[in-house]
């Protein structure tokens, strides 16, 4: 299975990825847990850019379409280097963010049709779980966790990202929206229910 967790910054994808990996391993499955931006060279560069380490010489941030191309390049590298070989070896792959992040975030700063075109032909996950939380709740969680402020963290931006996520999830059976507001244990249970349904359908 190729499973992806998505949501705005502070929605709990990283917490739930760890829990999901543990649950699947406890059930005897071999799991490769990964994330995007990936641990590869383009992913590392992206993380630095997101933190504002590489501003342009005039102090402005990187152009939105350049960001979209970097995320797409990182995904291609991540797929070739890690995801495809792991799936081919029979492991489950679970990823903290993937294609839907690009469709939701990059559509805020670049033309949506162009962003969608860039995403076409990329391997689709078997299931994408969208953790849906209010932007104020997500902001509180980021502050509490002491996370540095990054490129997309402004409330106005995240409100548009959240709207994009909801639009993308609507009517697509392989994208499931889960309320990310309850306790981590309750969200974990909701995720496990979706996975059990997927396994039963296979
Ligand atoms: P995040 O996943 O929150 O990682 P960390 O916990 O290390 O800060 O941050 C990644 C950021 O990158 C987040 O703001 C979403 C953004 N992003 C995109 O805009 N497009 C993408 O395709 C991906 C994978 C991430």
mmCIF file with all atom_site columns, C-alpha atoms and ligand atoms in Angstrom:
data_model
loop_
_atom_site.group_PDB
_atom_site.id
_atom_site.type_symbol
_atom_site.label_atom_id
_atom_site.label_alt_id
_atom_site.label_comp_id
_atom_site.label_asym_id
_atom_site.label_entity_id
_atom_site.label_seq_id
_atom_site.pdbx_PDB_ins_code
_atom_site.Cartn_x
_atom_site.Cartn_y
_atom_site.Cartn_z
_atom_site.occupancy
_atom_site.B_iso_or_equiv
_atom_site.pdbx_formal_charge
_atom_site.auth_seq_id
_atom_site.auth_comp_id
_atom_site.auth_asym_id
_atom_site.auth_atom_id
_atom_site.pdbx_PDB_model_num
ATOM   1   C CA  . UNK A 1 1   ? 0.000   0.000  0.000   1.00 0.00 ? 1   UNK A CA  1
ATOM   2   C CA  . UNK A 1 2   ? 1.076   3.557  -0.659  1.00 0.00 ? 2   UNK A CA  1
ATOM   3   C CA  . UNK A 1 3   ? -0.544  5.794  1.947   1.00 0.00 ? 3   UNK A CA  1
ATOM   4   C CA  . UNK A 1 4   ? -0.120  9.563  2.305   1.00 0.00 ? 4   UNK A CA  1
ATOM   5   C CA  . UNK A 1 5   ? -0.979  11.925 5.139   1.00 0.00 ? 5   UNK A CA  1
ATOM   6   C CA  . UNK A 1 6   ? -1.789  15.516 4.231   1.00 0.00 ? 6   UNK A CA  1
ATOM   7   C CA  . UNK A 1 7   ? -2.951  18.707 5.902   1.00 0.00 ? 7   UNK A CA  1
ATOM   8   C CA  . UNK A 1 8   ? -1.970  22.292 6.670   1.00 0.00 ? 8   UNK A CA  1
ATOM   9   C CA  . UNK A 1 9   ? 1.149   22.922 8.793   1.00 0.00 ? 9   UNK A CA  1
ATOM   10  C CA  . UNK A 1 10  ? 0.229   21.937 12.367  1.00 0.00 ? 10  UNK A CA  1
ATOM   11  C CA  . UNK A 1 11  ? -2.506  19.479 11.349  1.00 0.00 ? 11  UNK A CA  1
ATOM   12  C CA  . UNK A 1 12  ? -0.660  16.549 12.944  1.00 0.00 ? 12  UNK A CA  1
ATOM   13  C CA  . UNK A 1 13  ? 0.597   14.597 9.928   1.00 0.00 ? 13  UNK A CA  1
ATOM   14  C CA  . UNK A 1 14  ? 4.007   13.900 11.474  1.00 0.00 ? 14  UNK A CA  1
ATOM   15  C CA  . UNK A 1 15  ? 2.525   12.620 14.759  1.00 0.00 ? 15  UNK A CA  1
ATOM   16  C CA  . UNK A 1 16  ? 0.094   10.398 12.893  1.00 0.00 ? 16  UNK A CA  1
ATOM   17  C CA  . UNK A 1 17  ? 2.760   9.085  10.511  1.00 0.00 ? 17  UNK A CA  1
ATOM   18  C CA  . UNK A 1 18  ? 4.749   7.694  13.453  1.00 0.00 ? 18  UNK A CA  1
ATOM   19  C CA  . UNK A 1 19  ? 1.635   6.135  14.968  1.00 0.00 ? 19  UNK A CA  1
ATOM   20  C CA  . UNK A 1 20  ? 0.540   4.635  11.667  1.00 0.00 ? 20  UNK A CA  1
ATOM   21  C CA  . UNK A 1 21  ? 3.991   3.126  11.033  1.00 0.00 ? 21  UNK A CA  1
ATOM   22  C CA  . UNK A 1 22  ? 3.902   1.539  14.482  1.00 0.00 ? 22  UNK A CA  1
ATOM   23  C CA  . UNK A 1 23  ? 0.408   0.112  13.993  1.00 0.00 ? 23  UNK A CA  1
ATOM   24  C CA  . UNK A 1 24  ? 1.224   -1.394 10.599  1.00 0.00 ? 24  UNK A CA  1
ATOM   25  C CA  . UNK A 1 25  ? 4.501   -2.876 11.878  1.00 0.00 ? 25  UNK A CA  1
ATOM   26  C CA  . UNK A 1 26  ? 2.679   -4.357 14.874  1.00 0.00 ? 26  UNK A CA  1
ATOM   27  C CA  . UNK A 1 27  ? 0.337   -6.022 12.370  1.00 0.00 ? 27  UNK A CA  1
ATOM   28  C CA  . UNK A 1 28  ? 3.388   -7.698 10.794  1.00 0.00 ? 28  UNK A CA  1
ATOM   29  C CA  . UNK A 1 29  ? 3.691   -5.450 7.747   1.00 0.00 ? 29  UNK A CA  1
ATOM   30  C CA  . UNK A 1 30  ? 6.993   -4.070 6.445   1.00 0.00 ? 30  UNK A CA  1
ATOM   31  C CA  . UNK A 1 31  ? 6.798   -0.293 6.411   1.00 0.00 ? 31  UNK A CA  1
ATOM   32  C CA  . UNK A 1 32  ? 8.920   2.435  4.869   1.00 0.00 ? 32  UNK A CA  1
ATOM   33  C CA  . UNK A 1 33  ? 7.985   5.752  6.492   1.00 0.00 ? 33  UNK A CA  1
ATOM   34  C CA  . UNK A 1 34  ? 9.051   8.819  4.558   1.00 0.00 ? 34  UNK A CA  1
ATOM   35  C CA  . UNK A 1 35  ? 8.226   12.460 3.964   1.00 0.00 ? 35  UNK A CA  1
ATOM   36  C CA  . UNK A 1 36  ? 8.278   15.367 1.541   1.00 0.00 ? 36  UNK A CA  1
ATOM   37  C CA  . UNK A 1 37  ? 10.237  17.530 1.176   1.00 0.00 ? 37  UNK A CA  1
ATOM   38  C CA  . UNK A 1 38  ? 12.293  14.340 0.950   1.00 0.00 ? 38  UNK A CA  1
ATOM   39  C CA  . UNK A 1 39  ? 15.611  13.639 2.677   1.00 0.00 ? 39  UNK A CA  1
ATOM   40  C CA  . UNK A 1 40  ? 17.317  13.843 -0.755  1.00 0.00 ? 40  UNK A CA  1
ATOM   41  C CA  . UNK A 1 41  ? 19.345  16.814 -2.054  1.00 0.00 ? 41  UNK A CA  1
ATOM   42  C CA  . UNK A 1 42  ? 16.415  18.755 -3.553  1.00 0.00 ? 42  UNK A CA  1
ATOM   43  C CA  . UNK A 1 43  ? 14.328  18.160 -0.438  1.00 0.00 ? 43  UNK A CA  1
ATOM   44  C CA  . UNK A 1 44  ? 17.118  19.491 1.768   1.00 0.00 ? 44  UNK A CA  1
ATOM   45  C CA  . UNK A 1 45  ? 17.419  22.592 -0.397  1.00 0.00 ? 45  UNK A CA  1
ATOM   46  C CA  . UNK A 1 46  ? 13.634  23.082 -0.189  1.00 0.00 ? 46  UNK A CA  1
ATOM   47  C CA  . UNK A 1 47  ? 13.675  22.910 3.611   1.00 0.00 ? 47  UNK A CA  1
ATOM   48  C CA  . UNK A 1 48  ? 16.323  25.648 3.681   1.00 0.00 ? 48  UNK A CA  1
ATOM   49  C CA  . UNK A 1 49  ? 14.321  27.788 1.268   1.00 0.00 ? 49  UNK A CA  1
ATOM   50  C CA  . UNK A 1 50  ? 11.153  27.282 3.348   1.00 0.00 ? 50  UNK A CA  1
ATOM   51  C CA  . UNK A 1 51  ? 12.998  28.611 6.402   1.00 0.00 ? 51  UNK A CA  1
ATOM   52  C CA  . UNK A 1 52  ? 14.175  31.659 4.451   1.00 0.00 ? 52  UNK A CA  1
ATOM   53  C CA  . UNK A 1 53  ? 17.861  30.718 4.343   1.00 0.00 ? 53  UNK A CA  1
ATOM   54  C CA  . UNK A 1 54  ? 18.241  31.469 0.632   1.00 0.00 ? 54  UNK A CA  1
ATOM   55  C CA  . UNK A 1 55  ? 16.460  34.740 -0.094  1.00 0.00 ? 55  UNK A CA  1
ATOM   56  C CA  . UNK A 1 56  ? 17.079  36.368 -3.460  1.00 0.00 ? 56  UNK A CA  1
ATOM   57  C CA  . UNK A 1 57  ? 19.864  39.004 -3.544  1.00 0.00 ? 57  UNK A CA  1
ATOM   58  C CA  . UNK A 1 58  ? 17.192  41.740 -3.387  1.00 0.00 ? 58  UNK A CA  1
ATOM   59  C CA  . UNK A 1 59  ? 15.637  40.123 -0.291  1.00 0.00 ? 59  UNK A CA  1
ATOM   60  C CA  . UNK A 1 60  ? 12.510  38.801 -2.018  1.00 0.00 ? 60  UNK A CA  1
ATOM   61  C CA  . UNK A 1 61  ? 11.427  35.173 -1.718  1.00 0.00 ? 61  UNK A CA  1
ATOM   62  C CA  . UNK A 1 62  ? 11.725  32.621 -4.508  1.00 0.00 ? 62  UNK A CA  1
ATOM   63  C CA  . UNK A 1 63  ? 9.127   32.820 -7.301  1.00 0.00 ? 63  UNK A CA  1
ATOM   64  C CA  . UNK A 1 64  ? 6.081   30.548 -6.792  1.00 0.00 ? 64  UNK A CA  1
ATOM   65  C CA  . UNK A 1 65  ? 6.548   28.655 -10.044 1.00 0.00 ? 65  UNK A CA  1
ATOM   66  C CA  . UNK A 1 66  ? 10.200  28.009 -9.244  1.00 0.00 ? 66  UNK A CA  1
ATOM   67  C CA  . UNK A 1 67  ? 9.012   26.518 -5.918  1.00 0.00 ? 67  UNK A CA  1
ATOM   68  C CA  . UNK A 1 68  ? 6.500   24.314 -7.761  1.00 0.00 ? 68  UNK A CA  1
ATOM   69  C CA  . UNK A 1 69  ? 9.248   23.017 -10.062 1.00 0.00 ? 69  UNK A CA  1
ATOM   70  C CA  . UNK A 1 70  ? 11.514  22.263 -7.105  1.00 0.00 ? 70  UNK A CA  1
ATOM   71  C CA  . UNK A 1 71  ? 8.761   20.323 -5.281  1.00 0.00 ? 71  UNK A CA  1
ATOM   72  C CA  . UNK A 1 72  ? 8.045   18.410 -8.508  1.00 0.00 ? 72  UNK A CA  1
ATOM   73  C CA  . UNK A 1 73  ? 11.750  17.641 -8.981  1.00 0.00 ? 73  UNK A CA  1
ATOM   74  C CA  . UNK A 1 74  ? 12.049  16.492 -5.370  1.00 0.00 ? 74  UNK A CA  1
ATOM   75  C CA  . UNK A 1 75  ? 9.018   14.195 -5.881  1.00 0.00 ? 75  UNK A CA  1
ATOM   76  C CA  . UNK A 1 76  ? 10.532  12.641 -9.012  1.00 0.00 ? 76  UNK A CA  1
ATOM   77  C CA  . UNK A 1 77  ? 13.795  12.001 -7.130  1.00 0.00 ? 77  UNK A CA  1
ATOM   78  C CA  . UNK A 1 78  ? 11.923  10.679 -4.078  1.00 0.00 ? 78  UNK A CA  1
ATOM   79  C CA  . UNK A 1 79  ? 9.832   8.303  -6.222  1.00 0.00 ? 79  UNK A CA  1
ATOM   80  C CA  . UNK A 1 80  ? 12.822  6.909  -8.093  1.00 0.00 ? 80  UNK A CA  1
ATOM   81  C CA  . UNK A 1 81  ? 15.160  6.689  -5.139  1.00 0.00 ? 81  UNK A CA  1
ATOM   82  C CA  . UNK A 1 82  ? 12.856  5.530  -2.365  1.00 0.00 ? 82  UNK A CA  1
ATOM   83  C CA  . UNK A 1 83  ? 9.133   5.058  -3.012  1.00 0.00 ? 83  UNK A CA  1
ATOM   84  C CA  . UNK A 1 84  ? 9.100   2.869  -6.138  1.00 0.00 ? 84  UNK A CA  1
ATOM   85  C CA  . UNK A 1 85  ? 11.869  0.490  -4.947  1.00 0.00 ? 85  UNK A CA  1
ATOM   86  C CA  . UNK A 1 86  ? 10.166  0.079  -1.549  1.00 0.00 ? 86  UNK A CA  1
ATOM   87  C CA  . UNK A 1 87  ? 6.780   -0.680 -3.123  1.00 0.00 ? 87  UNK A CA  1
ATOM   88  C CA  . UNK A 1 88  ? 8.427   -3.085 -5.592  1.00 0.00 ? 88  UNK A CA  1
ATOM   89  C CA  . UNK A 1 89  ? 10.033  -4.924 -2.673  1.00 0.00 ? 89  UNK A CA  1
ATOM   90  C CA  . UNK A 1 90  ? 6.585   -5.490 -1.138  1.00 0.00 ? 90  UNK A CA  1
ATOM   91  C CA  . UNK A 1 91  ? 6.805   -2.907 1.656   1.00 0.00 ? 91  UNK A CA  1
ATOM   92  C CA  . UNK A 1 92  ? 4.063   -0.458 2.522   1.00 0.00 ? 92  UNK A CA  1
ATOM   93  C CA  . UNK A 1 93  ? 5.130   3.138  1.950   1.00 0.00 ? 93  UNK A CA  1
ATOM   94  C CA  . UNK A 1 94  ? 3.634   5.853  4.107   1.00 0.00 ? 94  UNK A CA  1
ATOM   95  C CA  . UNK A 1 95  ? 4.540   9.455  3.424   1.00 0.00 ? 95  UNK A CA  1
ATOM   96  C CA  . UNK A 1 96  ? 4.106   12.656 5.393   1.00 0.00 ? 96  UNK A CA  1
ATOM   97  C CA  . UNK A 1 97  ? 2.961   14.822 2.426   1.00 0.00 ? 97  UNK A CA  1
ATOM   98  C CA  . UNK A 1 98  ? 3.138   14.071 -1.302  1.00 0.00 ? 98  UNK A CA  1
ATOM   99  C CA  . UNK A 1 99  ? 1.359   15.175 -4.473  1.00 0.00 ? 99  UNK A CA  1
ATOM   100 C CA  . UNK A 1 100 ? -1.688  16.774 -2.817  1.00 0.00 ? 100 UNK A CA  1
ATOM   101 C CA  . UNK A 1 101 ? 0.619   19.220 -0.987  1.00 0.00 ? 101 UNK A CA  1
ATOM   102 C CA  . UNK A 1 102 ? 1.756   20.589 -4.330  1.00 0.00 ? 102 UNK A CA  1
ATOM   103 C CA  . UNK A 1 103 ? -1.812  20.882 -5.602  1.00 0.00 ? 103 UNK A CA  1
ATOM   104 C CA  . UNK A 1 104 ? -2.954  22.633 -2.414  1.00 0.00 ? 104 UNK A CA  1
ATOM   105 C CA  . UNK A 1 105 ? 0.047   24.873 -1.612  1.00 0.00 ? 105 UNK A CA  1
ATOM   106 C CA  . UNK A 1 106 ? 1.551   25.748 -4.986  1.00 0.00 ? 106 UNK A CA  1
ATOM   107 C CA  . UNK A 1 107 ? -1.884  26.625 -6.400  1.00 0.00 ? 107 UNK A CA  1
ATOM   108 C CA  . UNK A 1 108 ? -1.865  29.544 -3.944  1.00 0.00 ? 108 UNK A CA  1
ATOM   109 C CA  . UNK A 1 109 ? 1.200   31.149 -5.536  1.00 0.00 ? 109 UNK A CA  1
ATOM   110 C CA  . UNK A 1 110 ? 1.141   29.846 -9.117  1.00 0.00 ? 110 UNK A CA  1
ATOM   111 C CA  . UNK A 1 111 ? -1.506  29.272 -11.775 1.00 0.00 ? 111 UNK A CA  1
ATOM   112 C CA  . UNK A 1 112 ? -3.686  26.326 -10.708 1.00 0.00 ? 112 UNK A CA  1
ATOM   113 C CA  . UNK A 1 113 ? -4.015  24.740 -14.168 1.00 0.00 ? 113 UNK A CA  1
ATOM   114 C CA  . UNK A 1 114 ? -0.253  24.901 -14.620 1.00 0.00 ? 114 UNK A CA  1
ATOM   115 C CA  . UNK A 1 115 ? 0.310   23.307 -11.195 1.00 0.00 ? 115 UNK A CA  1
ATOM   116 C CA  . UNK A 1 116 ? -2.164  20.536 -12.051 1.00 0.00 ? 116 UNK A CA  1
ATOM   117 C CA  . UNK A 1 117 ? -0.428  19.927 -15.364 1.00 0.00 ? 117 UNK A CA  1
ATOM   118 C CA  . UNK A 1 118 ? 2.893   19.595 -13.582 1.00 0.00 ? 118 UNK A CA  1
ATOM   119 C CA  . UNK A 1 119 ? 1.336   16.961 -11.323 1.00 0.00 ? 119 UNK A CA  1
ATOM   120 C CA  . UNK A 1 120 ? -0.149  14.873 -14.117 1.00 0.00 ? 120 UNK A CA  1
ATOM   121 C CA  . UNK A 1 121 ? 1.320   11.436 -14.684 1.00 0.00 ? 121 UNK A CA  1
ATOM   122 C CA  . UNK A 1 122 ? 2.842   11.209 -11.208 1.00 0.00 ? 122 UNK A CA  1
ATOM   123 C CA  . UNK A 1 123 ? 2.083   7.941  -9.396  1.00 0.00 ? 123 UNK A CA  1
ATOM   124 C CA  . UNK A 1 124 ? -1.101  8.238  -7.314  1.00 0.00 ? 124 UNK A CA  1
ATOM   125 C CA  . UNK A 1 125 ? -1.173  6.944  -3.732  1.00 0.00 ? 125 UNK A CA  1
ATOM   126 C CA  . UNK A 1 126 ? -3.652  4.156  -2.893  1.00 0.00 ? 126 UNK A CA  1
ATOM   127 C CA  . UNK A 1 127 ? -5.081  6.365  -0.179  1.00 0.00 ? 127 UNK A CA  1
ATOM   128 C CA  . UNK A 1 128 ? -4.537  9.968  0.897   1.00 0.00 ? 128 UNK A CA  1
ATOM   129 C CA  . UNK A 1 129 ? -5.734  10.924 4.376   1.00 0.00 ? 129 UNK A CA  1
ATOM   130 C CA  . UNK A 1 130 ? -6.404  14.628 4.765   1.00 0.00 ? 130 UNK A CA  1
ATOM   131 C CA  . UNK A 1 131 ? -6.202  15.785 8.390   1.00 0.00 ? 131 UNK A CA  1
ATOM   132 C CA  . UNK A 1 132 ? -8.568  18.707 8.538   1.00 0.00 ? 132 UNK A CA  1
ATOM   133 C CA  . UNK A 1 133 ? -8.073  21.234 11.352  1.00 0.00 ? 133 UNK A CA  1
ATOM   134 C CA  . UNK A 1 134 ? -9.034  24.841 11.837  1.00 0.00 ? 134 UNK A CA  1
ATOM   135 C CA  . UNK A 1 135 ? -6.180  27.227 10.941  1.00 0.00 ? 135 UNK A CA  1
ATOM   136 C CA  . UNK A 1 136 ? -6.232  28.740 14.479  1.00 0.00 ? 136 UNK A CA  1
ATOM   137 C CA  . UNK A 1 137 ? -5.855  25.272 16.058  1.00 0.00 ? 137 UNK A CA  1
ATOM   138 C CA  . UNK A 1 138 ? -2.993  24.483 13.685  1.00 0.00 ? 138 UNK A CA  1
ATOM   139 C CA  . UNK A 1 139 ? -1.270  27.795 14.527  1.00 0.00 ? 139 UNK A CA  1
ATOM   140 C CA  . UNK A 1 140 ? -1.544  27.063 18.276  1.00 0.00 ? 140 UNK A CA  1
ATOM   141 C CA  . UNK A 1 141 ? -0.016  23.619 17.775  1.00 0.00 ? 141 UNK A CA  1
ATOM   142 C CA  . UNK A 1 142 ? 2.906   25.030 15.767  1.00 0.00 ? 142 UNK A CA  1
ATOM   143 C CA  . UNK A 1 143 ? 3.611   27.628 18.440  1.00 0.00 ? 143 UNK A CA  1
ATOM   144 C CA  . UNK A 1 144 ? 3.368   25.052 21.219  1.00 0.00 ? 144 UNK A CA  1
ATOM   145 C CA  . UNK A 1 145 ? 5.792   22.763 19.377  1.00 0.00 ? 145 UNK A CA  1
ATOM   146 C CA  . UNK A 1 146 ? 8.215   25.710 18.977  1.00 0.00 ? 146 UNK A CA  1
ATOM   147 C CA  . UNK A 1 147 ? 8.268   25.358 15.201  1.00 0.00 ? 147 UNK A CA  1
ATOM   148 C CA  . UNK A 1 148 ? 9.998   28.160 13.294  1.00 0.00 ? 148 UNK A CA  1
ATOM   149 C CA  . UNK A 1 149 ? 7.789   30.280 11.048  1.00 0.00 ? 149 UNK A CA  1
ATOM   150 C CA  . UNK A 1 150 ? 8.113   29.110 7.432   1.00 0.00 ? 150 UNK A CA  1
ATOM   151 C CA  . UNK A 1 151 ? 7.198   30.377 3.962   1.00 0.00 ? 151 UNK A CA  1
ATOM   152 C CA  . UNK A 1 152 ? 3.543   29.244 3.944   1.00 0.00 ? 152 UNK A CA  1
ATOM   153 C CA  . UNK A 1 153 ? 2.669   29.771 7.620   1.00 0.00 ? 153 UNK A CA  1
ATOM   154 C CA  . UNK A 1 154 ? 0.688   33.050 7.347   1.00 0.00 ? 154 UNK A CA  1
ATOM   155 C CA  . UNK A 1 155 ? -2.968  32.480 8.331   1.00 0.00 ? 155 UNK A CA  1
ATOM   156 C CA  . UNK A 1 156 ? -4.198  33.995 5.057   1.00 0.00 ? 156 UNK A CA  1
ATOM   157 C CA  . UNK A 1 157 ? -2.075  31.580 3.035   1.00 0.00 ? 157 UNK A CA  1
ATOM   158 C CA  . UNK A 1 158 ? -3.058  28.543 5.089   1.00 0.00 ? 158 UNK A CA  1
ATOM   159 C CA  . UNK A 1 159 ? -6.754  29.453 4.844   1.00 0.00 ? 159 UNK A CA  1
ATOM   160 C CA  . UNK A 1 160 ? -6.424  29.259 1.051   1.00 0.00 ? 160 UNK A CA  1
ATOM   161 C CA  . UNK A 1 161 ? -4.400  26.042 1.271   1.00 0.00 ? 161 UNK A CA  1
ATOM   162 C CA  . UNK A 1 162 ? -7.097  24.500 3.513   1.00 0.00 ? 162 UNK A CA  1
ATOM   163 C CA  . UNK A 1 163 ? -9.767  25.519 1.028   1.00 0.00 ? 163 UNK A CA  1
ATOM   164 C CA  . UNK A 1 164 ? -7.770  23.924 -1.805  1.00 0.00 ? 164 UNK A CA  1
ATOM   165 C CA  . UNK A 1 165 ? -7.371  20.699 0.181   1.00 0.00 ? 165 UNK A CA  1
ATOM   166 C CA  . UNK A 1 166 ? -11.132 20.491 0.776   1.00 0.00 ? 166 UNK A CA  1
ATOM   167 C CA  . UNK A 1 167 ? -11.901 21.162 -2.865  1.00 0.00 ? 167 UNK A CA  1
ATOM   168 C CA  . UNK A 1 168 ? -9.408  18.498 -3.959  1.00 0.00 ? 168 UNK A CA  1
ATOM   169 C CA  . UNK A 1 169 ? -10.797 15.906 -1.520  1.00 0.00 ? 169 UNK A CA  1
ATOM   170 C CA  . UNK A 1 170 ? -14.419 16.424 -2.565  1.00 0.00 ? 170 UNK A CA  1
ATOM   171 C CA  . UNK A 1 171 ? -15.710 13.608 -4.731  1.00 0.00 ? 171 UNK A CA  1
ATOM   172 C CA  . UNK A 1 172 ? -12.461 11.674 -4.857  1.00 0.00 ? 172 UNK A CA  1
ATOM   173 C CA  . UNK A 1 173 ? -12.856 8.296  -3.137  1.00 0.00 ? 173 UNK A CA  1
ATOM   174 C CA  . UNK A 1 174 ? -9.092  7.813  -2.691  1.00 0.00 ? 174 UNK A CA  1
ATOM   175 C CA  . UNK A 1 175 ? -8.792  11.065 -0.702  1.00 0.00 ? 175 UNK A CA  1
ATOM   176 C CA  . UNK A 1 176 ? -10.456 10.826 2.702   1.00 0.00 ? 176 UNK A CA  1
ATOM   177 C CA  . UNK A 1 177 ? -10.988 13.822 4.946   1.00 0.00 ? 177 UNK A CA  1
ATOM   178 C CA  . UNK A 1 178 ? -10.551 13.145 8.664   1.00 0.00 ? 178 UNK A CA  1
ATOM   179 C CA  . UNK A 1 179 ? -11.242 15.597 11.471  1.00 0.00 ? 179 UNK A CA  1
ATOM   180 C CA  . UNK A 1 180 ? -7.771  16.285 12.902  1.00 0.00 ? 180 UNK A CA  1
ATOM   181 C CA  . UNK A 1 181 ? -9.070  18.249 15.901  1.00 0.00 ? 181 UNK A CA  1
ATOM   182 C CA  . UNK A 1 182 ? -9.577  15.434 18.462  1.00 0.00 ? 182 UNK A CA  1
ATOM   183 C CA  . UNK A 1 183 ? -6.779  13.852 20.531  1.00 0.00 ? 183 UNK A CA  1
ATOM   184 C CA  . UNK A 1 184 ? -3.954  12.084 18.654  1.00 0.00 ? 184 UNK A CA  1
ATOM   185 C CA  . UNK A 1 185 ? -5.325  8.719  19.850  1.00 0.00 ? 185 UNK A CA  1
ATOM   186 C CA  . UNK A 1 186 ? -8.792  9.476  18.452  1.00 0.00 ? 186 UNK A CA  1
ATOM   187 C CA  . UNK A 1 187 ? -7.396  10.660 15.119  1.00 0.00 ? 187 UNK A CA  1
ATOM   188 C CA  . UNK A 1 188 ? -5.273  7.480  15.003  1.00 0.00 ? 188 UNK A CA  1
ATOM   189 C CA  . UNK A 1 189 ? -8.426  5.382  15.453  1.00 0.00 ? 189 UNK A CA  1
ATOM   190 C CA  . UNK A 1 190 ? -10.161 7.225  12.611  1.00 0.00 ? 190 UNK A CA  1
ATOM   191 C CA  . UNK A 1 191 ? -7.136  6.627  10.368  1.00 0.00 ? 191 UNK A CA  1
ATOM   192 C CA  . UNK A 1 192 ? -7.047  2.926  11.255  1.00 0.00 ? 192 UNK A CA  1
ATOM   193 C CA  . UNK A 1 193 ? -10.744 2.586  10.370  1.00 0.00 ? 193 UNK A CA  1
ATOM   194 C CA  . UNK A 1 194 ? -10.023 3.964  6.887   1.00 0.00 ? 194 UNK A CA  1
ATOM   195 C CA  . UNK A 1 195 ? -7.068  1.643  6.430   1.00 0.00 ? 195 UNK A CA  1
ATOM   196 C CA  . UNK A 1 196 ? -9.047  -1.382 7.514   1.00 0.00 ? 196 UNK A CA  1
ATOM   197 C CA  . UNK A 1 197 ? -11.686 -0.474 4.927   1.00 0.00 ? 197 UNK A CA  1
ATOM   198 C CA  . UNK A 1 198 ? -8.972  -0.215 2.258   1.00 0.00 ? 198 UNK A CA  1
ATOM   199 C CA  . UNK A 1 199 ? -7.471  -3.575 3.223   1.00 0.00 ? 199 UNK A CA  1
ATOM   200 C CA  . UNK A 1 200 ? -10.889 -5.238 3.279   1.00 0.00 ? 200 UNK A CA  1
ATOM   201 C CA  . UNK A 1 201 ? -11.619 -3.946 -0.221  1.00 0.00 ? 201 UNK A CA  1
ATOM   202 C CA  . UNK A 1 202 ? -8.403  -5.442 -1.650  1.00 0.00 ? 202 UNK A CA  1
HETATM 203 P P1  . LIG B 2 .   ? 6.363   20.395 6.931   1.00 0.00 ? 1   LIG B P1  1
HETATM 204 O O1  . LIG B 2 .   ? 5.863   19.184 6.246   1.00 0.00 ? 1   LIG B O1  1
HETATM 205 O O2  . LIG B 2 .   ? 5.454   21.043 7.887   1.00 0.00 ? 1   LIG B O2  1
HETATM 206 O O3  . LIG B 2 .   ? 7.742   19.985 7.523   1.00 0.00 ? 1   LIG B O3  1
HETATM 207 P P2  . LIG B 2 .   ? 8.425   20.466 8.878   1.00 0.00 ? 1   LIG B P2  1
HETATM 208 O O4  . LIG B 2 .   ? 7.596   19.826 9.931   1.00 0.00 ? 1   LIG B O4  1
HETATM 209 O O5  . LIG B 2 .   ? 9.805   19.902 8.770   1.00 0.00 ? 1   LIG B O5  1
HETATM 210 O O6  . LIG B 2 .   ? 8.385   21.975 8.871   1.00 0.00 ? 1   LIG B O6  1
HETATM 211 O O7  . LIG B 2 .   ? 6.846   21.547 5.936   1.00 0.00 ? 1   LIG B O7  1
HETATM 212 C C1  . LIG B 2 .   ? 6.905   21.419 4.621   1.00 0.00 ? 1   LIG B C1  1
HETATM 213 C C2  . LIG B 2 .   ? 6.320   22.655 3.987   1.00 0.00 ? 1   LIG B C2  1
HETATM 214 O O8  . LIG B 2 .   ? 6.416   22.517 2.583   1.00 0.00 ? 1   LIG B O8  1
HETATM 215 C C3  . LIG B 2 .   ? 4.858   22.889 4.304   1.00 0.00 ? 1   LIG B C3  1
HETATM 216 O O9  . LIG B 2 .   ? 4.637   24.265 4.501   1.00 0.00 ? 1   LIG B O9  1
HETATM 217 C C4  . LIG B 2 .   ? 4.158   22.467 3.038   1.00 0.00 ? 1   LIG B C4  1
HETATM 218 C C5  . LIG B 2 .   ? 5.165   22.745 1.989   1.00 0.00 ? 1   LIG B C5  1
HETATM 219 N N1  . LIG B 2 .   ? 5.024   21.890 0.785   1.00 0.00 ? 1   LIG B N1  1
HETATM 220 C C6  . LIG B 2 .   ? 4.563   22.471 -0.389  1.00 0.00 ? 1   LIG B C6  1
HETATM 221 O O10 . LIG B 2 .   ? 4.258   23.664 -0.430  1.00 0.00 ? 1   LIG B O10 1
HETATM 222 N N2  . LIG B 2 .   ? 4.450   21.694 -1.510  1.00 0.00 ? 1   LIG B N2  1
HETATM 223 C C7  . LIG B 2 .   ? 4.779   20.377 -1.527  1.00 0.00 ? 1   LIG B C7  1
HETATM 224 O O11 . LIG B 2 .   ? 4.670   19.712 -2.577  1.00 0.00 ? 1   LIG B O11 1
HETATM 225 C C8  . LIG B 2 .   ? 5.260   19.796 -0.295  1.00 0.00 ? 1   LIG B C8  1
HETATM 226 C C9  . LIG B 2 .   ? 5.648   18.357 -0.267  1.00 0.00 ? 1   LIG B C9  1
HETATM 227 C C10 . LIG B 2 .   ? 5.372   20.593 0.825   1.00 0.00 ? 1   LIG B C10 1
#
